[in-house]
Tab-separated table of C-alpha atoms in Angstrom:
chain	number	residue	atom	x	y	z
D	1	MET	CA	-148.593	21.511	51.923
D	2	HIS	CA	-148.841	23.498	48.660
D	3	THR	CA	-149.162	21.744	45.361
D	4	SER	CA	-149.165	24.358	43.116
D	5	GLU	CA	-147.712	23.211	39.548
D	6	LYS	CA	-144.642	25.507	40.036
D	7	ASP	CA	-143.918	23.509	43.554
D	8	GLN	CA	-144.301	20.470	42.026
D	9	ASN	CA	-141.023	20.055	40.726
D	10	LYS	CA	-140.322	16.041	40.547
D	11	SER	CA	-143.639	15.263	39.981
D	12	ALA	CA	-144.027	17.677	37.162
D	13	GLN	CA	-140.802	16.290	35.758
D	14	LEU	CA	-141.352	13.003	35.924
D	15	TYR	CA	-145.000	13.320	34.387
D	16	ALA	CA	-143.201	14.988	31.414
D	17	ARG	CA	-141.056	12.092	31.012
D	18	ALA	CA	-144.064	9.636	31.587
D	19	LEU	CA	-146.202	11.483	28.559
D	20	GLU	CA	-143.657	10.574	26.068
D	21	LEU	CA	-143.363	6.883	27.176
D	22	MET	CA	-147.111	5.578	28.498
D	23	PRO	CA	-150.465	6.822	27.372
D	24	GLY	CA	-151.532	10.022	29.432
D	25	GLY	CA	-148.411	9.242	31.443
D	26	VAL	CA	-149.912	6.542	33.698
D	27	ASN	CA	-150.525	2.987	33.601
D	28	SER	CA	-154.364	3.337	34.750
D	29	PRO	CA	-156.439	6.535	33.636
D	30	VAL	CA	-158.075	8.043	36.588
D	31	ARG	CA	-154.483	8.461	38.039
D	32	ALA	CA	-154.028	11.157	35.227
D	33	PHE	CA	-155.668	13.803	37.139
D	34	ARG	CA	-157.984	14.334	34.275
D	35	GLY	CA	-161.121	14.457	36.330
D	36	VAL	CA	-159.553	17.121	38.748
D	37	GLY	CA	-157.363	19.001	36.830
D	38	GLY	CA	-153.128	19.344	37.143
D	39	THR	CA	-150.233	17.459	37.549
D	40	PRO	CA	-150.898	14.153	39.038
D	41	LEU	CA	-148.685	13.595	42.253
D	42	PHE	CA	-145.910	10.858	42.061
D	43	ILE	CA	-145.850	8.716	45.391
D	44	LYS	CA	-142.148	7.642	46.941
D	45	SER	CA	-143.487	6.044	49.668
D	46	ALA	CA	-146.411	5.320	52.227
D	47	ALA	CA	-147.078	4.208	55.679
D	48	GLY	CA	-150.112	3.990	58.067
D	49	PRO	CA	-152.355	6.566	56.758
D	50	THR	CA	-150.245	8.708	55.091
D	51	ILE	CA	-148.524	8.888	51.867
D	52	THR	CA	-145.378	11.042	50.731
D	53	ASP	CA	-144.524	12.095	47.348
D	54	VAL	CA	-141.008	12.456	45.380
D	55	ASP	CA	-140.980	16.303	46.433
D	56	GLY	CA	-141.154	15.090	50.082
D	57	ARG	CA	-145.031	16.534	51.113
D	58	THR	CA	-147.007	13.991	53.227
D	59	PHE	CA	-150.799	13.625	53.011
D	60	ILE	CA	-153.593	11.800	54.695
D	61	ASP	CA	-154.420	8.788	52.152
D	62	TYR	CA	-157.849	8.004	51.430
D	63	VAL	CA	-157.406	6.430	48.236
D	64	GLY	CA	-155.528	3.480	49.944
D	65	SER	CA	-154.596	1.877	46.530
D	66	TRP	CA	-157.819	1.948	45.575
D	67	GLY	CA	-159.063	-0.155	48.697
D	68	PRO	CA	-156.707	-2.944	49.301
D	69	MET	CA	-154.802	-0.761	52.410
D	70	ILE	CA	-157.305	-2.015	54.996
D	71	LEU	CA	-154.548	-2.074	57.482
D	72	GLY	CA	-152.982	1.013	56.358
D	73	HIS	CA	-149.734	1.218	54.176
D	74	ALA	CA	-146.203	-0.734	54.582
D	75	ASP	CA	-147.845	-2.745	57.815
D	76	ALA	CA	-144.716	-4.098	59.461
D	77	GLU	CA	-146.027	-7.582	59.872
D	78	ILE	CA	-146.673	-8.020	56.149
D	79	VAL	CA	-143.252	-6.127	55.196
D	80	ASN	CA	-141.191	-8.541	57.215
D	81	ALA	CA	-143.045	-11.584	55.962
D	82	LEU	CA	-142.735	-10.615	52.177
D	83	ALA	CA	-138.749	-9.889	52.485
D	84	ALA	CA	-138.808	-13.081	53.846
D	85	ILE	CA	-140.914	-15.029	51.569
D	86	ALA	CA	-139.079	-13.375	48.399
D	87	ALA	CA	-135.762	-14.684	49.538
D	88	SER	CA	-137.333	-18.375	49.044
D	89	GLY	CA	-138.346	-17.603	45.018
D	90	THR	CA	-140.934	-15.080	43.724
D	91	SER	CA	-143.086	-17.042	41.645
D	92	PHE	CA	-142.775	-20.771	41.341
D	93	GLY	CA	-145.333	-21.833	38.174
D	94	ALA	CA	-146.294	-24.890	40.345
D	95	PRO	CA	-148.919	-25.096	43.610
D	96	ASN	CA	-147.330	-24.277	46.982
D	97	GLU	CA	-148.646	-24.374	50.228
D	98	LEU	CA	-149.568	-20.708	50.693
D	99	GLU	CA	-152.522	-20.744	47.933
D	100	VAL	CA	-154.067	-23.551	49.869
D	101	GLU	CA	-153.810	-21.942	53.189
D	102	LEU	CA	-155.439	-18.465	51.477
D	103	ALA	CA	-158.358	-20.701	50.069
D	104	GLU	CA	-159.114	-22.077	53.264
D	105	GLU	CA	-159.270	-18.400	55.069
D	106	ILE	CA	-161.903	-17.463	51.816
D	107	VAL	CA	-163.614	-20.301	51.534
D	108	GLU	CA	-164.319	-20.275	55.536
D	109	ALA	CA	-165.206	-16.591	55.618
D	110	VAL	CA	-166.992	-15.940	52.541
D	111	PRO	CA	-170.789	-17.609	52.526
D	112	SER	CA	-171.441	-18.368	48.876
D	113	ILE	CA	-167.776	-19.901	48.199
D	114	GLU	CA	-167.038	-23.425	48.700
D	115	MET	CA	-164.080	-23.578	46.023
D	116	VAL	CA	-162.256	-20.860	44.847
D	117	ARG	CA	-159.729	-20.344	41.698
D	118	MET	CA	-157.078	-17.619	42.363
D	119	VAL	CA	-155.887	-15.135	39.530
D	120	ASN	CA	-153.938	-11.768	39.081
D	121	SER	CA	-156.488	-9.080	38.915
D	122	GLY	CA	-160.071	-7.753	39.242
D	123	THR	CA	-160.583	-7.953	36.188
D	124	GLU	CA	-159.520	-11.660	35.385
D	125	ALA	CA	-161.730	-12.763	38.056
D	126	THR	CA	-164.876	-10.701	36.824
D	127	MET	CA	-163.772	-11.901	32.941
D	128	SER	CA	-163.724	-15.410	34.368
D	129	ALA	CA	-166.692	-15.927	36.503
D	130	ILE	CA	-168.695	-14.277	33.111
D	131	ARG	CA	-167.092	-17.317	30.813
D	132	LEU	CA	-168.147	-19.921	33.774
D	133	ALA	CA	-171.769	-18.321	33.980
D	134	ARG	CA	-172.009	-18.748	29.926
D	135	GLY	CA	-170.354	-21.820	29.912
D	136	VAL	CA	-172.520	-23.511	32.608
D	137	THR	CA	-176.036	-22.090	31.136
D	138	GLY	CA	-175.224	-22.444	27.376
D	139	ARG	CA	-176.629	-18.752	27.149
D	140	ASP	CA	-174.395	-15.576	25.752
D	141	LYS	CA	-176.048	-12.618	27.344
D	142	LEU	CA	-175.037	-10.827	30.725
D	143	ILE	CA	-177.026	-8.182	32.730
D	144	LYS	CA	-174.893	-5.456	34.067
D	145	PHE	CA	-175.792	-1.962	35.813
D	146	ALA	CA	-175.062	1.517	34.465
D	147	GLY	CA	-172.244	3.216	36.533
D	148	CYS	CA	-171.067	-0.135	37.509
D	149	TYR	CA	-167.280	-1.096	36.445
D	150	HIS	CA	-166.293	-4.427	36.552
D	151	GLY	CA	-162.627	-4.265	35.172
D	152	HIS	CA	-161.684	-3.885	31.521
D	153	ALA	CA	-162.671	-7.409	29.660
D	154	ASP	CA	-164.178	-6.773	26.610
D	155	SER	CA	-167.878	-7.675	27.865
D	156	LEU	CA	-168.028	-5.227	30.839
D	157	LEU	CA	-166.887	-1.881	29.155
D	158	VAL	CA	-170.190	-1.079	28.333
D	159	LYS	CA	-171.509	1.881	30.580
D	160	ALA	CA	-168.867	1.461	33.040
D	161	GLY	CA	-168.350	3.834	35.899
D	162	SER	CA	-165.224	5.057	37.513
D	163	GLY	CA	-162.256	5.988	35.296
D	164	VAL	CA	-164.449	5.505	32.323
D	165	ALA	CA	-167.244	8.325	33.806
D	166	THR	CA	-164.385	10.341	34.514
D	167	LEU	CA	-163.073	10.702	30.772
D	168	GLY	CA	-166.565	10.916	29.341
D	169	LEU	CA	-166.126	7.525	27.600
D	170	PRO	CA	-169.321	5.387	28.036
D	171	ASP	CA	-168.151	2.773	26.063
D	172	SER	CA	-164.508	1.862	24.555
D	173	PRO	CA	-163.487	1.773	20.807
D	174	GLY	CA	-161.938	-1.618	20.309
D	175	VAL	CA	-164.983	-3.379	21.936
D	176	PRO	CA	-166.600	-5.273	18.849
D	177	ALA	CA	-170.225	-4.391	18.764
D	178	SER	CA	-171.046	-8.114	18.209
D	179	LEU	CA	-169.728	-8.762	21.749
D	180	ALA	CA	-171.254	-5.739	23.413
D	181	GLN	CA	-174.794	-6.784	22.292
D	182	HIS	CA	-174.669	-9.742	24.534
D	183	THR	CA	-174.301	-6.640	27.365
D	184	LEU	CA	-177.725	-5.620	28.416
D	185	THR	CA	-177.309	-2.341	30.512
D	186	VAL	CA	-179.907	-1.581	33.509
D	187	SER	CA	-179.952	1.073	36.051
D	188	PHE	CA	-178.694	0.379	39.310
D	189	ASN	CA	-181.791	0.298	42.089
D	190	ASP	CA	-184.260	-0.537	39.584
D	191	PRO	CA	-186.119	-3.575	39.753
D	192	ASN	CA	-188.543	-3.160	37.237
D	193	GLY	CA	-186.502	-2.205	34.938
D	194	LEU	CA	-184.341	-5.923	35.299
D	195	GLU	CA	-187.531	-7.707	35.350
D	196	ASP	CA	-188.427	-5.807	31.978
D	197	VAL	CA	-184.936	-7.034	30.479
D	198	PHE	CA	-185.586	-10.631	31.594
D	199	LYS	CA	-189.428	-10.369	30.028
D	200	GLU	CA	-187.559	-9.557	26.968
D	201	HIS	CA	-184.662	-11.811	26.666
D	202	GLN	CA	-184.493	-15.601	27.284
D	203	ASP	CA	-180.879	-16.071	26.875
D	204	ILE	CA	-179.579	-14.378	30.152
D	205	ALA	CA	-176.355	-16.368	31.564
D	206	GLY	CA	-176.063	-13.953	34.507
D	207	VAL	CA	-176.414	-10.556	36.369
D	208	ILE	CA	-173.181	-9.106	37.229
D	209	ILE	CA	-173.490	-6.230	40.181
D	210	GLU	CA	-171.371	-4.635	42.527
D	211	PRO	CA	-173.282	-4.921	45.973
D	212	VAL	CA	-172.632	-1.721	46.843
D	213	VAL	CA	-171.329	0.352	43.875
D	214	GLY	CA	-167.859	1.795	44.468
D	215	ASN	CA	-167.150	2.749	40.910
D	216	MET	CA	-169.281	5.544	40.500
D	217	GLY	CA	-168.832	6.577	43.983
D	218	VAL	CA	-170.206	4.833	46.644
D	219	VAL	CA	-174.457	3.841	46.231
D	220	PRO	CA	-175.792	0.958	48.464
D	221	PRO	CA	-178.487	-0.807	47.215
D	222	ASN	CA	-182.335	0.366	47.737
D	223	PRO	CA	-183.773	-2.047	50.596
D	224	GLY	CA	-184.920	-5.160	48.581
D	225	PHE	CA	-182.904	-4.839	45.685
D	226	LEU	CA	-180.335	-7.543	46.322
D	227	GLU	CA	-183.331	-9.705	47.096
D	228	PHE	CA	-184.638	-9.066	43.847
D	229	CYS	CA	-181.634	-9.581	41.666
D	230	ARG	CA	-181.340	-13.000	43.868
D	231	GLU	CA	-185.040	-13.978	43.150
D	232	VAL	CA	-185.404	-12.948	39.517
D	233	THR	CA	-182.120	-14.442	38.092
D	234	SER	CA	-183.219	-17.900	40.309
D	235	ARG	CA	-186.433	-17.716	38.376
D	236	HIS	CA	-185.059	-17.607	34.899
D	237	GLY	CA	-182.037	-20.300	35.755
D	238	ALA	CA	-179.659	-17.395	35.149
D	239	LEU	CA	-176.666	-16.621	37.633
D	240	LEU	CA	-176.113	-14.148	39.993
D	241	ILE	CA	-172.187	-12.782	39.898
D	242	PHE	CA	-171.303	-10.296	43.195
D	243	ASP	CA	-168.099	-8.279	42.433
D	244	GLU	CA	-167.048	-8.109	45.645
D	245	VAL	CA	-163.932	-7.116	44.502
D	246	MET	CA	-164.038	-3.825	46.224
D	247	THR	CA	-166.085	-4.788	49.249
D	248	GLY	CA	-164.745	-8.226	49.745
D	249	PHE	CA	-163.092	-8.312	52.859
D	250	ARG	CA	-163.883	-4.632	53.429
D	251	LEU	CA	-167.336	-4.415	54.619
D	252	GLY	CA	-167.144	-7.223	56.809
D	253	ARG	CA	-165.022	-11.012	56.765
D	254	GLY	CA	-167.810	-12.121	54.862
D	255	GLY	CA	-168.019	-9.240	52.457
D	256	ALA	CA	-171.555	-7.431	51.365
D	257	GLN	CA	-173.318	-10.830	50.923
D	258	GLU	CA	-172.924	-11.688	54.497
D	259	LEU	CA	-173.886	-7.855	55.312
D	260	TYR	CA	-177.325	-8.146	53.039
D	261	GLY	CA	-177.647	-12.170	53.964
D	262	ILE	CA	-177.687	-12.237	49.852
D	263	THR	CA	-176.073	-15.782	48.761
D	264	PRO	CA	-174.814	-14.852	45.083
D	265	ASP	CA	-173.809	-18.213	42.222
D	266	ILE	CA	-170.155	-16.704	41.933
D	267	THR	CA	-168.426	-14.273	44.194
D	268	CYS	CA	-165.350	-12.033	42.676
D	269	LEU	CA	-162.874	-10.894	44.972
D	270	GLY	CA	-159.541	-8.746	44.678
D	271	LYS	CA	-157.837	-5.834	46.738
D	272	VAL	CA	-158.278	-6.740	49.947
D	273	ILE	CA	-157.433	-10.374	49.839
D	274	GLY	CA	-153.969	-9.722	48.123
D	275	GLY	CA	-152.746	-7.250	51.272
D	276	GLY	CA	-151.999	-5.047	48.555
D	277	LEU	CA	-150.032	-6.895	46.256
D	278	PRO	CA	-151.797	-7.776	42.719
D	279	VAL	CA	-154.547	-10.552	42.894
D	280	GLY	CA	-157.559	-11.909	42.326
D	281	ALA	CA	-160.181	-14.550	42.803
D	282	TYR	CA	-163.608	-16.032	41.847
D	283	GLY	CA	-165.510	-18.756	43.677
D	284	GLY	CA	-168.715	-20.489	44.103
D	285	SER	CA	-170.224	-23.789	44.976
D	286	ARG	CA	-168.114	-27.108	44.494
D	287	GLU	CA	-170.828	-27.811	41.652
D	288	LEU	CA	-170.304	-25.002	39.819
D	289	MET	CA	-166.390	-24.501	40.047
D	290	ARG	CA	-165.792	-28.332	38.845
D	291	ASN	CA	-166.608	-26.893	35.767
D	292	ILE	CA	-163.361	-25.320	35.082
D	293	ALA	CA	-160.555	-26.534	34.174
D	294	PRO	CA	-158.743	-29.171	34.578
D	295	SER	CA	-162.357	-30.328	36.351
D	296	GLY	CA	-164.095	-29.478	33.584
D	297	PRO	CA	-164.083	-27.959	30.199
D	298	ILE	CA	-164.081	-24.292	31.106
D	299	TYR	CA	-160.826	-22.690	30.679
D	300	GLN	CA	-158.633	-20.257	32.472
D	301	ALA	CA	-155.025	-20.343	33.478
D	302	GLY	CA	-152.861	-17.593	35.217
D	303	THR	CA	-148.613	-17.668	35.166
D	304	LEU	CA	-148.670	-15.794	38.364
D	305	SER	CA	-151.893	-17.091	39.675
D	306	GLY	CA	-151.404	-18.000	43.622
D	307	ASN	CA	-147.367	-16.799	43.466
D	308	PRO	CA	-146.296	-16.895	47.198
D	309	LEU	CA	-146.082	-13.205	47.481
D	310	ALA	CA	-149.501	-11.925	46.946
D	311	MET	CA	-150.612	-15.333	48.985
D	312	THR	CA	-148.257	-14.113	51.983
D	313	ALA	CA	-149.590	-10.621	52.118
D	314	GLY	CA	-153.633	-11.917	51.480
D	315	LEU	CA	-152.822	-14.484	54.111
D	316	LEU	CA	-151.932	-12.388	56.786
D	317	THR	CA	-154.206	-9.692	55.950
D	318	LEU	CA	-156.933	-11.926	56.210
D	319	ARG	CA	-155.998	-13.719	59.351
D	320	ARG	CA	-155.975	-10.190	61.054
D	321	LEU	CA	-159.381	-9.499	59.864
D	322	LYS	CA	-160.567	-12.232	61.830
D	323	ASP	CA	-160.415	-9.928	64.975
D	324	LYS	CA	-164.379	-8.709	64.676
D	325	THR	CA	-162.752	-5.065	66.820
D	326	ILE	CA	-161.066	-4.294	63.401
D	327	TYR	CA	-164.678	-3.829	61.820
D	328	GLU	CA	-165.837	-2.135	64.794
D	329	ARG	CA	-163.355	0.750	64.592
D	330	LEU	CA	-163.502	1.158	61.059
D	331	GLU	CA	-167.103	1.729	61.126
D	332	ARG	CA	-166.583	4.084	64.196
D	333	ALA	CA	-164.000	5.785	62.165
D	334	SER	CA	-165.494	6.292	58.969
D	335	ALA	CA	-169.162	7.286	60.550
D	336	ARG	CA	-166.848	9.963	62.265
D	337	LEU	CA	-165.305	11.346	59.061
D	338	CYS	CA	-168.209	11.278	56.914
D	339	GLU	CA	-170.702	13.350	60.069
D	340	GLY	CA	-167.708	15.798	60.000
D	341	LEU	CA	-167.190	16.207	56.491
D	342	SER	CA	-170.981	16.997	56.237
D	343	ALA	CA	-171.013	19.110	58.915
D	344	ALA	CA	-168.269	21.035	56.956
D	345	ALA	CA	-170.412	21.360	54.180
D	346	ALA	CA	-173.168	22.591	55.849
D	347	THR	CA	-171.341	25.182	57.430
D	348	ALA	CA	-169.793	26.288	54.179
D	349	GLY	CA	-172.898	26.433	52.577
D	350	VAL	CA	-172.021	23.746	49.808
D	351	ASN	CA	-174.431	21.325	48.744
D	352	THR	CA	-172.797	17.742	49.418
D	353	VAL	CA	-174.726	14.041	49.768
D	354	THR	CA	-172.281	11.841	51.737
D	355	ASN	CA	-172.886	8.353	51.238
D	356	ARG	CA	-171.206	5.238	53.004
D	357	VAL	CA	-171.468	1.728	53.978
D	358	GLY	CA	-168.637	0.781	56.596
D	359	SER	CA	-165.456	1.950	55.517
D	360	MET	CA	-166.507	3.114	52.015
D	361	TRP	CA	-167.531	6.261	51.278
D	362	THR	CA	-168.158	9.218	48.785
D	363	SER	CA	-169.006	12.685	49.336
D	364	PHE	CA	-170.901	13.782	45.873
D	365	PHE	CA	-171.099	17.568	45.473
D	366	THR	CA	-174.947	17.919	44.609
D	367	ASP	CA	-178.098	18.540	46.661
D	368	GLN	CA	-179.946	15.306	45.598
D	369	PRO	CA	-179.582	11.352	46.800
D	370	VAL	CA	-177.329	9.332	44.927
D	371	THR	CA	-179.033	6.140	44.093
D	372	ASN	CA	-177.866	5.315	40.743
D	373	TRP	CA	-175.675	6.364	37.936
D	374	THR	CA	-178.149	8.869	36.656
D	375	THR	CA	-178.468	11.033	40.121
D	376	ALA	CA	-174.444	10.451	40.661
D	377	ASN	CA	-173.763	12.164	37.540
D	378	GLN	CA	-176.071	15.300	38.143
D	379	SER	CA	-172.758	16.068	40.820
D	380	ASP	CA	-170.589	19.410	40.162
D	381	ARG	CA	-167.393	17.854	38.359
D	382	GLU	CA	-165.645	21.061	38.455
D	383	LEU	CA	-166.390	22.284	42.111
D	384	TYR	CA	-165.462	18.566	43.432
D	385	GLY	CA	-161.843	19.399	41.251
D	386	ARG	CA	-161.251	22.511	43.043
D	387	PHE	CA	-162.230	20.838	46.180
D	388	PHE	CA	-159.617	18.103	45.771
D	389	HIS	CA	-157.276	20.488	45.080
D	390	ALA	CA	-157.996	22.463	48.134
D	391	MET	CA	-157.644	19.287	50.220
D	392	LEU	CA	-154.506	18.739	48.687
D	393	ASP	CA	-152.800	22.095	50.055
D	394	GLN	CA	-154.539	21.090	53.417
D	395	GLY	CA	-152.380	18.113	53.452
D	396	VAL	CA	-155.234	15.216	52.284
D	397	TYR	CA	-155.132	13.182	49.574
D	398	LEU	CA	-158.657	11.819	48.255
D	399	ALA	CA	-159.527	9.917	44.995
D	400	PRO	CA	-158.647	12.412	42.018
D	401	SER	CA	-162.365	11.655	40.736
D	402	GLN	CA	-165.795	12.771	41.885
D	403	PHE	CA	-166.754	9.194	40.840
D	404	GLU	CA	-164.752	6.624	43.226
D	405	ALA	CA	-165.009	5.486	46.699
D	406	ALA	CA	-162.768	6.122	49.481
D	407	PHE	CA	-161.404	4.162	52.104
D	408	VAL	CA	-160.955	4.562	55.851
D	409	SER	CA	-157.757	2.213	57.407
D	410	VAL	CA	-157.657	0.708	60.758
D	411	ALA	CA	-154.516	3.461	60.564
D	412	HIS	CA	-156.849	6.045	60.532
D	413	THR	CA	-157.230	7.142	64.109
D	414	ASP	CA	-159.025	9.713	65.591
D	415	GLN	CA	-155.899	12.022	65.369
D	416	PHE	CA	-155.902	11.878	61.720
D	417	ILE	CA	-159.851	11.553	60.974
D	418	ASP	CA	-160.029	15.088	63.015
D	419	GLN	CA	-157.168	16.639	60.963
D	420	THR	CA	-159.001	15.721	57.975
D	421	ILE	CA	-162.091	17.195	59.042
D	422	GLU	CA	-160.602	20.665	60.050
D	423	ALA	CA	-159.065	20.392	56.728
D	424	ALA	CA	-162.546	20.277	55.065
D	425	ARG	CA	-163.541	23.256	56.880
D	426	LYS	CA	-161.072	24.659	55.222
D	427	ALA	CA	-160.937	23.766	52.007
D	428	LEU	CA	-164.816	24.224	51.415
D	429	ALA	CA	-164.753	27.522	52.925
D	430	LYS	CA	-161.897	28.145	50.067
D	431	VAL	CA	-164.078	27.029	47.633
D	432	SER	CA	-167.747	27.879	48.706
């Protein structure tokens, strides 16, 4: 499956048209292939562990729509249910039974959540969680960690990761300095740095953290780091916000907080809880969530929040994930894949460090452990770009950026995993 630009007839043509109509030709920056070079592929369809582009080439996919497709693409049960529910109406702007049922699933599964509010994206969830933290504490300042990305709300575009890192933009124009000054940044996995910030500032409303980072590539917390985040926020009267948009229902039914045994004050969810449709949610204790309108004074609303399409896809996905053997299968498949990729790199004489937690993983092109943004940023972007295109040539679609998580789904059987490892052997031999 060769993907040179001359072969990408329809993708290249569509991209040329898109460049005239949309900034960078895309509706989300990382899709533009700026981090790896070349012309982005335009996808026509997907099924199971694969995607197919407009020129008819099929690839084993490890992007998975950036995480939601834990059951694989175009799952038959979900597709059929969406068709049926769409015939009854796609959005009402009024309460419906499905949103109650999905809320029940989330409350039952996620340790910290007693009440939940549905929104339409991860950005909405984190933005609303921060407003809640500021509203209940009466404080303005927020602590985040360098390289963590929590959506594109103004308060959060300070030393973000992911697409921001790919584009080389540490911050974003258009974010007022008067607002950005309320966001304090600490290095991930640095408890001393976090303690120092709390000593210097008395008006911290909350700390927001990806408990397992996915937006500078996968970076797990060092032992004791999340426990320290919990302790220091409690000690200073600040709220601990877990951004589990990526990790929620991905690392286990109860997310990272169940995996690590830490209970945050507010949890943000997205991706998996929508089964591939636009969705977000945030939740916490009843006492905390009753501050949200109309129960309390902190305002947040959304026209399409709780719409029956997203609720249907999410509900079916979460019910399927009650089967614990799914997570066992994901763990086995992901371990098999990452061990194979590491062995292939070693054989080719290419330095890589593969970080993995559950079915989230990243192979960093570096010879040093990756524990924060500083160490992630030492990775060889140019070499990753060559590897990315060599993998495309072998029929494997990876994230078009060194600084992203990759995802394994239940549809990635051993056959597809072994094909991927063999593709990596060939690709690494080519780029070494």
